[in-house]
């Protein structure tokens, strides 16, 4: 019998979709209810969340260094303009 609204298989599928913001509000709500009663999916979700956070963090670092080099270019350009 399914644990409340969905099977573990479906829960894991929604968890993966949620990672890419592809899940609907209703799916996330059902998923949250499921993991309240299912330790296995709760663990899977936590692991998935950690992975997503790690990816997000690395993306922020990438963006930051790019922004930094853009800012440096702008600053150098400004300095050149001031000299002229
Ligand atoms: Zn489950």
XYZ file of C-alpha atoms and ligand atoms in Angstrom:
85
model
C 0.000 0.000 0.000
C 1.262 3.463 -0.781
C 2.545 5.604 2.057
C -0.138 8.300 2.159
C -0.336 9.843 -1.299
C 2.507 8.259 -3.214
C 4.928 5.362 -3.518
C 8.605 5.655 -2.618
C 9.394 5.443 -6.326
C 7.198 8.452 -7.069
C 8.592 10.330 -4.065
C 12.135 9.829 -5.316
C 11.083 11.010 -8.779
C 9.548 14.209 -7.368
C 12.615 14.738 -5.201
C 14.770 14.696 -8.342
C 12.377 17.045 -10.146
C 12.311 19.408 -7.148
C 16.075 19.626 -7.412
C 15.663 21.286 -10.806
C 12.576 23.287 -9.735
C 10.414 21.241 -12.087
C 7.955 19.966 -9.488
C 4.539 21.502 -8.916
C 3.361 22.863 -5.583
C 1.011 19.879 -5.152
C 3.826 17.417 -5.888
C 6.078 19.061 -3.308
C 3.251 19.045 -0.760
C 2.616 15.329 -1.331
C 6.350 14.684 -1.145
C 6.712 16.552 2.152
C 3.849 14.519 3.606
C 5.428 11.304 2.359
C 8.819 11.956 3.952
C 7.116 12.663 7.283
C 6.291 8.951 7.369
C 9.122 7.497 5.302
C 12.644 7.632 6.736
C 14.169 6.205 3.576
C 12.851 8.967 1.323
C 13.660 11.553 3.983
C 17.287 10.458 3.873
C 17.263 10.442 0.075
C 15.839 13.969 0.098
C 18.451 15.192 2.581
C 21.267 13.727 0.480
C 19.774 15.279 -2.627
C 19.467 18.637 -0.880
C 23.116 18.558 0.178
C 24.110 17.834 -3.415
C 21.952 20.671 -4.730
C 23.420 23.069 -2.181
C 26.950 22.020 -3.155
C 26.144 22.655 -6.835
C 24.584 26.031 -5.977
C 27.654 26.999 -3.957
C 30.029 26.129 -6.782
C 27.873 28.125 -9.219
C 27.999 31.171 -6.924
C 31.793 30.936 -6.798
C 31.903 30.775 -10.614
C 29.619 33.783 -10.957
C 31.586 35.707 -8.382
C 34.950 35.299 -10.075
C 33.367 36.268 -13.397
C 31.777 39.344 -11.858
C 35.065 40.213 -10.211
C 36.949 40.134 -13.525
C 34.189 42.214 -15.139
C 34.478 44.763 -12.346
C 38.249 44.817 -12.719
C 37.897 45.502 -16.458
C 35.453 48.344 -15.784
C 37.751 49.811 -13.165
C 40.760 49.677 -15.462
C 38.711 51.315 -18.207
C 37.646 54.058 -15.822
C 41.253 54.687 -14.803
C 42.303 54.921 -18.461
C 39.524 57.398 -19.157
C 40.589 59.557 -16.236
C 44.154 59.731 -17.512
C 43.013 61.028 -20.901
Zn 9.283 6.606 0.724
